[in-house]
Amino acid sequence: MTSLYAGITNMKHVDIFAPTEKDRSFLEQEWAELTAELPAETAREAGQNLFAAYDEKHRAYHNLGHIAALLRHCNDHRDALTDVAAVKFAIWFHDCVYKTSRKDNEEKSAKFAEMYLAALGVPETRRQAVTKMILATQKHDGTDATEDGKYFLDFDLSILGTPINIYRAYANAIRYEYRLVPNFFYRPGRREVLVSFFNRPRLYFTDAFFASHETRARENLRAEIQTLSS
């Protein structure tokens, strides 16, 4: 993985995750369908704010391309889900607050979701499910998650089990997002996070993603950990 972290100050190394026009069109349609029966003006405002949040310039991976990828996973696995709308709302809101200098992004994202979903008249039980899923991304712990929650967490970590060239681009994109952090802080911190994932009995909570992503994800994690340790 000699290219890992190469050129972190140049976005051309990580623009593989930038949303395409096709992604944007897909996302606009997804949001319109998800909120079709909800108050139109509030839905429009929420959608505009979400698009603006994920278009923030400091985002190289946690952007609209990430949301589009997760929504496509959700559509592919919708038959396994109990409440597709709740999972999709969780996808839309889970990274809407993302500042690498903060430790409370998930809590703030969950509060943002609660505020807008309440204004949209989304039932409380669904709002609670969305909040629980978003907060679970703090540690990606699916121990007490519902099956929907487990799929949501697996969607979010699906990038770990992608082909090596995509994973390398992802590692570079994360480094870019933390580009203000010097290497002597970033490398041990990133390594600690990856080792904590690698040491889990399994990375994916659903049998579907365990079968399709687990082996590749472990190979990718092992390679990046070795790079960070060198």
Protein backbone atom coordinates (compact mmCIF):
# COMPACT_ATOMS: atom_id res chain seq x y z
CA MET A 1 0.00 0.00 0.00
CA THR A 2 2.72 2.43 -0.96
CA SER A 3 0.18 4.99 -2.20
CA LEU A 4 -1.64 5.21 1.11
CA TYR A 5 -1.90 8.81 2.30
CA ALA A 6 -0.19 10.08 -0.85
CA GLY A 7 -1.00 13.63 -1.83
CA ILE A 8 -3.42 14.31 1.00
CA THR A 9 -3.45 18.02 0.27
CA ASN A 10 -4.66 17.47 -3.29
CA MET A 11 -8.32 16.54 -3.78
CA LYS A 12 -7.59 14.78 -7.09
CA HIS A 13 -6.37 11.81 -5.05
CA VAL A 14 -9.75 11.35 -3.35
CA ASP A 15 -12.33 12.74 -5.78
CA ILE A 16 -13.47 9.20 -6.58
CA PHE A 17 -16.08 9.76 -3.85
CA ALA A 18 -17.32 13.12 -5.13
CA PRO A 19 -21.01 12.86 -6.05
CA THR A 20 -21.73 12.69 -9.77
CA GLU A 21 -24.69 14.32 -11.49
CA LYS A 22 -26.25 10.86 -11.59
CA ASP A 23 -25.80 10.61 -7.82
CA ARG A 24 -27.42 14.00 -7.27
CA SER A 25 -30.38 13.13 -9.46
CA PHE A 26 -30.76 9.81 -7.62
CA LEU A 27 -30.60 11.58 -4.24
CA GLU A 28 -33.16 14.19 -5.22
CA GLN A 29 -35.54 11.44 -6.30
CA GLU A 30 -34.88 9.42 -3.13
CA TRP A 31 -35.60 12.39 -0.85
CA ALA A 32 -38.74 13.29 -2.81
CA GLU A 33 -40.08 9.74 -2.55
CA LEU A 34 -39.17 9.43 1.15
CA THR A 35 -40.99 12.66 2.05
CA ALA A 36 -43.80 12.52 -0.54
CA GLU A 37 -46.56 12.29 2.07
CA LEU A 38 -44.99 14.76 4.52
CA PRO A 39 -45.35 18.57 4.70
CA ALA A 40 -43.83 19.80 1.44
CA GLU A 41 -42.24 23.06 2.61
CA THR A 42 -40.57 21.50 5.65
CA ALA A 43 -39.37 18.56 3.54
CA ARG A 44 -37.91 20.99 0.99
CA GLU A 45 -36.11 22.95 3.72
CA ALA A 46 -34.73 19.79 5.33
CA GLY A 47 -33.56 18.47 1.98
CA GLN A 48 -31.80 21.71 1.11
CA ASN A 49 -30.03 21.75 4.47
CA LEU A 50 -28.95 18.14 4.10
CA PHE A 51 -27.55 18.71 0.61
CA ALA A 52 -25.71 21.82 1.83
CA ALA A 53 -24.27 19.95 4.82
CA TYR A 54 -22.95 17.04 2.77
CA ASP A 55 -21.51 19.47 0.20
CA GLU A 56 -19.26 21.13 2.79
CA LYS A 57 -15.78 21.58 1.34
CA HIS A 58 -13.90 19.73 4.07
CA ARG A 59 -15.69 16.47 3.21
CA ALA A 60 -13.80 14.07 0.95
CA TYR A 61 -15.62 10.87 1.90
CA HIS A 62 -18.52 11.78 4.21
CA ASN A 63 -20.36 13.58 1.45
CA LEU A 64 -23.34 13.07 -0.86
CA GLY A 65 -21.51 10.25 -2.62
CA HIS A 66 -21.44 8.36 0.68
CA ILE A 67 -25.18 8.91 1.19
CA ALA A 68 -25.93 7.74 -2.35
CA ALA A 69 -23.87 4.57 -1.83
CA LEU A 70 -25.69 3.71 1.41
CA LEU A 71 -29.12 4.36 -0.10
CA ARG A 72 -28.28 2.02 -2.97
CA HIS A 73 -27.31 -0.67 -0.46
CA CYS A 74 -30.60 -0.03 1.31
CA ASN A 75 -32.55 -0.47 -1.91
CA ASP A 76 -30.67 -3.68 -2.67
CA HIS A 77 -31.57 -5.11 0.75
CA ARG A 78 -34.99 -3.54 1.27
CA ASP A 79 -36.73 -6.93 1.41
CA ALA A 80 -34.73 -7.76 4.56
CA LEU A 81 -35.81 -4.55 6.32
CA THR A 82 -38.83 -3.99 8.54
CA ASP A 83 -38.96 -0.17 8.28
CA VAL A 84 -37.22 0.98 5.12
CA ALA A 85 -38.16 4.62 5.74
CA ALA A 86 -36.50 4.63 9.17
CA VAL A 87 -33.29 3.19 7.73
CA LYS A 88 -33.32 5.74 4.92
CA PHE A 89 -33.87 8.64 7.32
CA ALA A 90 -30.96 7.33 9.41
CA ILE A 91 -28.79 7.22 6.30
CA TRP A 92 -29.71 10.77 5.33
CA PHE A 93 -29.06 12.28 8.75
CA HIS A 94 -26.28 10.14 10.26
CA ASP A 95 -23.35 12.29 9.09
CA CYS A 96 -25.12 15.59 8.54
CA VAL A 97 -22.93 17.10 11.27
CA TYR A 98 -19.33 16.15 10.58
CA LYS A 99 -16.43 18.13 11.98
CA THR A 100 -13.20 16.19 12.49
CA SER A 101 -12.29 18.44 15.43
CA ARG A 102 -15.41 17.41 17.38
CA LYS A 103 -16.31 14.31 19.40
CA ASP A 104 -20.10 14.81 19.37
CA ASN A 105 -20.93 14.61 15.65
CA GLU A 106 -23.27 11.65 16.09
CA GLU A 107 -25.19 13.28 18.94
CA LYS A 108 -25.59 16.51 17.00
CA SER A 109 -26.65 14.63 13.89
CA ALA A 110 -29.23 12.71 15.92
CA LYS A 111 -30.60 15.98 17.36
CA PHE A 112 -30.78 17.49 13.88
CA ALA A 113 -32.71 14.42 12.71
CA GLU A 114 -35.09 14.57 15.67
CA MET A 115 -35.78 18.26 15.07
CA TYR A 116 -36.65 17.86 11.40
CA LEU A 117 -38.44 14.53 11.67
CA ALA A 118 -40.64 15.92 14.45
CA ALA A 119 -41.40 18.98 12.29
CA LEU A 120 -42.26 16.64 9.42
CA GLY A 121 -44.70 14.75 11.62
CA VAL A 122 -42.78 11.46 11.51
CA PRO A 123 -44.22 9.14 14.21
CA GLU A 124 -42.29 9.01 17.47
CA THR A 125 -41.51 5.29 17.22
CA ARG A 126 -39.84 5.83 13.85
CA ARG A 127 -37.97 8.90 15.14
CA GLN A 128 -36.66 6.85 18.07
CA ALA A 129 -35.50 4.12 15.70
CA VAL A 130 -33.66 6.69 13.58
CA THR A 131 -32.00 8.26 16.62
CA LYS A 132 -30.88 4.87 17.92
CA MET A 133 -29.34 3.96 14.58
CA ILE A 134 -27.47 7.25 14.28
CA LEU A 135 -26.09 7.06 17.82
CA ALA A 136 -24.95 3.48 17.19
CA THR A 137 -22.42 4.85 14.68
CA GLN A 138 -20.42 6.34 17.57
CA LYS A 139 -18.82 2.94 18.17
CA HIS A 140 -20.51 0.92 15.43
CA ASP A 141 -21.83 -1.39 18.10
CA GLY A 142 -24.73 -3.49 16.92
CA THR A 143 -25.00 -5.64 20.05
CA ASP A 144 -28.53 -4.55 20.90
CA ALA A 145 -29.50 -3.27 17.46
CA THR A 146 -32.60 -4.41 15.63
CA GLU A 147 -32.13 -6.23 12.34
CA ASP A 148 -32.75 -2.91 10.58
CA GLY A 149 -30.07 -1.32 12.75
CA LYS A 150 -27.61 -4.09 11.94
CA TYR A 151 -28.16 -3.60 8.22
CA PHE A 152 -27.74 0.15 8.62
CA LEU A 153 -24.40 -0.29 10.39
CA ASP A 154 -23.26 -2.78 7.76
CA PHE A 155 -24.20 -0.35 4.98
CA ASP A 156 -22.09 2.30 6.71
CA LEU A 157 -19.05 0.02 6.98
CA SER A 158 -19.42 -1.57 3.55
CA ILE A 159 -16.51 0.58 2.30
CA LEU A 160 -14.13 -1.56 4.39
CA GLY A 161 -14.88 -4.59 2.23
CA THR A 162 -14.40 -2.98 -1.18
CA PRO A 163 -11.62 -3.83 -3.67
CA ILE A 164 -8.18 -2.63 -2.63
CA ASN A 165 -8.04 0.34 -5.04
CA ILE A 166 -11.33 1.68 -3.65
CA TYR A 167 -10.18 1.08 -0.09
CA ARG A 168 -6.93 2.95 -0.73
CA ALA A 169 -8.90 5.90 -2.07
CA TYR A 170 -11.11 5.75 1.03
CA ALA A 171 -8.07 5.75 3.35
CA ASN A 172 -6.70 8.77 1.49
CA ALA A 173 -10.08 10.52 1.69
CA ILE A 174 -10.25 10.06 5.46
CA ARG A 175 -6.69 11.35 5.78
CA TYR A 176 -7.68 14.37 3.69
CA GLU A 177 -10.57 15.10 6.02
CA TYR A 178 -8.08 15.07 8.90
CA ARG A 179 -5.43 16.93 6.93
CA LEU A 180 -4.95 19.55 9.69
CA VAL A 181 -3.87 16.77 12.08
CA PRO A 182 -0.12 16.05 11.90
CA ASN A 183 0.99 12.50 11.13
CA PHE A 184 2.44 11.88 14.58
CA PHE A 185 -1.09 12.29 15.99
CA TYR A 186 -3.11 10.91 13.09
CA ARG A 187 -1.27 7.63 12.47
CA PRO A 188 -1.48 6.17 16.01
CA GLY A 189 -5.06 7.38 16.38
CA ARG A 190 -6.17 5.87 13.09
CA ARG A 191 -4.29 2.66 13.87
CA GLU A 192 -6.03 2.35 17.24
CA VAL A 193 -9.43 2.65 15.60
CA LEU A 194 -8.62 0.09 12.92
CA VAL A 195 -7.14 -2.39 15.40
CA SER A 196 -10.28 -2.13 17.54
CA PHE A 197 -12.34 -3.11 14.50
CA PHE A 198 -9.94 -5.84 13.40
CA ASN A 199 -10.02 -7.46 16.85
CA ARG A 200 -13.78 -7.91 16.78
CA PRO A 201 -15.05 -11.47 16.29
CA ARG A 202 -16.79 -10.18 13.18
CA LEU A 203 -17.00 -6.77 11.48
CA TYR A 204 -20.44 -7.20 9.95
CA PHE A 205 -23.58 -7.93 11.92
CA THR A 206 -25.76 -9.38 9.17
CA ASP A 207 -25.09 -12.73 7.55
CA ALA A 208 -25.46 -11.12 4.10
CA PHE A 209 -22.62 -8.62 4.60
CA PHE A 210 -20.52 -11.07 6.59
CA ALA A 211 -20.57 -13.39 3.60
CA SER A 212 -19.92 -10.72 0.97
CA HIS A 213 -17.58 -8.26 2.76
CA GLU A 214 -15.89 -9.77 5.83
CA THR A 215 -12.85 -11.44 4.24
CA ARG A 216 -11.97 -8.50 2.00
CA ALA A 217 -12.47 -6.03 4.86
CA ARG A 218 -10.07 -7.89 7.11
CA GLU A 219 -7.44 -7.96 4.36
CA ASN A 220 -7.83 -4.22 3.83
CA LEU A 221 -7.66 -3.43 7.54
CA ARG A 222 -4.59 -5.61 8.01
CA ALA A 223 -2.81 -3.83 5.15
CA GLU A 224 -3.58 -0.34 6.43
CA ILE A 225 -2.62 -1.26 10.01
CA GLN A 226 0.73 -2.53 8.72
CA THR A 227 1.25 0.72 6.82
CA LEU A 228 0.40 2.80 9.88
CA SER A 229 2.77 0.73 12.01
CA SER A 230 5.76 1.15 9.67
